[in-house]
Amino acid sequence: MNTASELTRWTAAEMAAAVAAGEVSAVELTTAHLERIARTDVQVRAFLHVARDSALAAASAVDAKRASGQPLGSLAGVPLALKDVFTTADMPTTCGSRILAGWQPPYDATIVNRLRSADVVILGKTNMDEFAMGSSTENSAFGPSHNPWDLSRVPGGSSGGSAAAVAAYQAPLGIGTDTGGSIRQPAAVCGLVGVKPTYGGSSRYGLVAFASSLDTPGPLTRTVLDAALLHEAISGHDSCDSTSLDAPVPRVVAAAKNADVAGLRIGVVAELSGDGYASGVLTRFNDAVELLESLGAKVTEVSCPHFGYALPAYYLIAPSECSSNLARFDAMRYGLRIGDDGTASAEQVMSQTRAAGFGAEVKRRIMLGTYALSSGYYDAYYGKAQQVRTLIAGDFAAAFEQVDVLVSPTTPTTAFPIGERADNPMAMYLADLCTIPCNLAGNAALSVPCGLAPEDRLPVGLQIMAPVLADDRLYRVGAAVEGALDQRRGYRFLEDASGIDESDDATGEAGR
Amino acid sequence: MSITRDEVAHLARLSRLDLGDDELERFAGQLDVIISAVAKVQEVAAAGIPPTTHAVAVTNVFREDVLYPCLSADSALAQAPASEEGFFKVPRILAED
Amino acid sequence: MTAPPTSRPVPFDDAISSYEPVIGLETHVELGTTAKMFCGCPNQFGAEPNSAVCPVCLGLPGSLPVINKAAIEFTIRIGLALNWSLATWCRFARKNYFYPDMPKNFQISQSDEPLCTDGWLDVEAAGTVTRIGIERVHLEEDTGKSRHVGSSGRIHGADYSLVDYNRAGIPLVEVVTKPIPGTGALAPAVARAFVTELRDLMRALGVSDVRMEQGSLRCDVNTSIAPSGSAHWGKRTETKNVNSLRSVERAVRSEIERQAGVLVAGGRVVQETRHFHEDSGTTTSGRSKEEAQDYRYFPEPDLVPVAPSPQWVEQIRQALPELPAARRARLQSELGLSDRDMAALRNAGALDLVAETVAAGASPEQARNWWLTELSRRANEAGIELGSLHITPSQVARICALVESGELSNKLARQVLDGVLAGQGSPDQVVAARGLAVVTDTSVLAAAVEDAIAAYPDIAAKIRDGKVAAAGALVGAVMKATGGQADAATVSRLILERLASSS
């Protein structure tokens, strides 16, 4: 008989196999995770909403399905933490914002439908930077989440809640969204695997839009295989999303099981290094590159000359699209309404509500976007930034003629302390330096843990980048790195964390 | 100086954000820094380069002209801040567009 | 000060003698697709409020649009009919502004990459043909509808508004003309003729039911004037709320008069939006257009470009129905009508009715005569359109046939007409009910003839003496005796025969 805390240590693949084999019930699994949440979330604050009743009901349904001999979904009975940016008809959806506090959507996102079809048990909605804008969850209207490795530090963002939940063993599966790095960067600083599939690989229908041409749903997990399983479960064409890819889902599970990089050509991006990168991050990155060489890969340095323009281009395109996407939050049809005293005009109520309901970062980006799209400024800002995208896509295309995948650190530093960058927008933006190019070009990227930085013993992530639709290569390389490091270490990476004490004591120290 | 406080106030009005003076002051300073930084894209010689909007360039994605179930009016109005007799009730509209 | 408070409109003829108008029209047509532009909600008029909405057309967070293929096809049809040359690629763009009837606070429209550009449409007014240049034709989604509740019922001074989003997302085609100079005094008529022709075109193409009273055809009119012979055009105003063909004409006329008044008083015409009032036939100032709104257009990232293949366009072209101009030419030829006759028919709105009546068997002359004389008179008396009369073309054709066969005289036919219009049934039913058939039974008539001859011996004597014209009185007597149902010609013949043979 497995104890609750043992159950929560399993991988998703192990859980799915156990449920399918009848070794553990879905209800048992879900209960164990709900208990884990109850005992740890006071410290971690990963969840905005725990859907206890519906999760248990879903778990019972899985058990009944199994008992009656019906075929089960690929991840049947496995619990999942869902970023609160997806609409759920049976749970509130706040996007980490006061303007949507308590909003109950009348429909499910396509991703939610697919998860339910896979018989996944959704435990609840996780914390995030407001409307996905941020790299730490400090922009959440409901307070930041805390990194299980060190509770005084950020779990990254904007999908920080999902990352914290998975790293704290509150769920083996997490779903986030990645617009400028918001899955990969939290994965890196929380010691997880995080994947941004090729743009369009999974549906955005029901994903509350931040930057429409960049937003990409993806998995956050503790192992590469788990990420692959989740990747396949959520991916595929959706007729409700005109930008979704009408192409077969890359065979990522098979790739995750084939962790062989012998002969693979790997390029180190020259421009993603140097000043601003913590020495521990560079050390571990270089170690990872050496490891790949020792596994038989051919490593060269590659230049992507326009990558230096990626950050400024992103901080023009994303705010421009979001200034338009967030215009709908106007107090007329749903959400917060302030100032409606019977004499104020609709315009006044809109303006007061938006001022009260949006946080500072959201306001900054809305104004920046309005500026960049203004007549007279469009060509020099938004127009130019869209051209930069073409140049960056060109850099990738040229690079991928020489190599099969590119690598870089996922983010320049390890998890920074809560509060350190909160008043410095530009400093916060730098966290996305390495991740942004793939969002602009739309190709796939993955972050896999590659060790602890010596100076602070905090996780470092290795970013792997692949061509458009070649997501499988990410998993092949990621699995190789993971496998080799696990073997070398003798245990799984995340076991170095386990900093959350399940007692009421909130000290939670990292490390063994 | 890449953007003035007055310009920021104008942007706030355009974006329907009723900001206080302190906020305006703070945002003006921050936006000034950010705009200077993002202006870096102008250094790129991009004459004749087409813009990219989607990773995989596709055209002609359509739906057939058929009906699909709607929301019930109750469901549509359920989350409305105010409603009356099946309509969304909104404060008085100033400008005639 | 741009419009001195003392400026008064200058009467139209005077205004036109000193100033040259330039007009332009922006027409919105709601396409008659089954579903809305970007979702599967029904495209219908008059449903219960907010009963035809979904996450997409309500613009709920997370929703995404998907283009309705039929809307594209209909727009291509319109473009082909307006003599557009193939645009290979186009895109949707976001038009950003805040207004409570717009769920997303942006409208998915088209900006600098519309589906069609550079076309033309010939329209005829008062015998003159004007070629109207079409600047662009683009597709967009319609907005919801707001109803203002408060003291005055208009927006200013309202306490709150009630919004219905059923209309939000209905596909809308916007047809924008190039400026139309050189129409002079005909400017109002040309404007009306354009909207009329466009309406007929849309109907013929089957892309919209174009009912102005229901809002499926909406029109904004741009008007400017400049002193005759001036090298530059004047400032233009945009007049909205023009809800009928007649209003189009009146709005242009009224604006020319008003603007002339302003200029004559030494003021400047303000570039602004004006609101047309049905009751007074004049316009009042709305939003100032000088503060031109910046819509911050950018390509719609949730949609991909539309690139209609040459094969698809050709398919649509092959399937185009006969267009109004071609149809008119064909009908004119088939009906053997002179240009004057054609003009009369078109002015009376009778062309289709006449054509259908001929199709139902009447001759062109008969059809034309009935519709343009008797029926037009009755329509005018009742203050309604010809098409609203309670009679169908096939019924008119039946009446023509009855006259042709001699069963009805023209006079009786008019009575049958009255009966049908009064709702008493079909022509045959009215004839039967009222016993209106021409009496042709000569034995019946002979008896009546005898009676008449006996009653008027002096007149009979005159006829015997050779004064044939005197027969008229006897004919009248027989007609009276038969309740007007005798065929006068037959009666006259019988009388003459009778008297010729008698002593």
Short mmCIF file of C-alpha atoms in Angstrom, two decimals, chain A residues 11 13 192-195 219 221-231 252-253 255-259 446-449 464 472-483 486:
data_model
loop_
_atom_site.label_atom_id
_atom_site.label_comp_id
_atom_site.label_asym_id
_atom_site.label_seq_id
_atom_site.Cartn_x
_atom_site.Cartn_y
_atom_site.Cartn_z
CA THR A 11 5.87 10.30 -12.50
CA ALA A 13 3.74 7.82 -16.72
CA LEU A 192 11.28 21.04 -14.26
CA VAL A 193 10.83 20.09 -17.88
CA GLY A 194 8.88 22.76 -19.73
CA VAL A 195 7.99 22.77 -23.42
CA PRO A 219 3.40 20.99 -20.60
CA THR A 221 6.40 18.17 -15.76
CA ARG A 222 9.11 16.48 -13.75
CA THR A 223 10.30 14.21 -16.55
CA VAL A 224 10.76 14.43 -20.30
CA LEU A 225 8.51 11.42 -20.93
CA ASP A 226 5.70 12.96 -18.89
CA ALA A 227 5.98 16.13 -20.96
CA ALA A 228 5.80 14.10 -24.14
CA LEU A 229 2.69 12.27 -22.99
CA LEU A 230 0.98 15.52 -22.10
CA HIS A 231 2.19 17.17 -25.31
CA VAL A 252 7.20 13.13 -29.30
CA VAL A 253 6.54 10.14 -27.04
CA ALA A 255 11.28 10.46 -29.44
CA ALA A 256 11.33 10.71 -25.63
CA LYS A 257 11.89 6.98 -25.44
CA ASN A 258 14.66 7.15 -28.00
CA ALA A 259 17.19 9.23 -26.09
CA LEU A 446 12.18 22.78 -24.44
CA SER A 447 13.88 23.42 -21.11
CA VAL A 448 15.36 20.47 -19.21
CA PRO A 449 17.16 20.67 -15.84
CA ILE A 464 16.90 23.07 -26.67
CA ASP A 472 10.29 15.46 -31.53
CA ARG A 473 13.97 16.45 -31.68
CA LEU A 474 13.51 18.37 -28.42
CA TYR A 475 12.43 15.25 -26.63
CA ARG A 476 15.18 13.12 -28.06
CA VAL A 477 17.85 15.50 -26.83
CA GLY A 478 16.05 16.34 -23.59
CA ALA A 479 15.64 12.67 -22.72
CA ALA A 480 19.28 12.03 -23.44
CA VAL A 481 20.42 14.80 -21.10
CA GLU A 482 17.93 13.81 -18.43
CA GLY A 483 18.82 10.16 -18.59
CA ASP A 486 19.88 10.96 -13.60
#
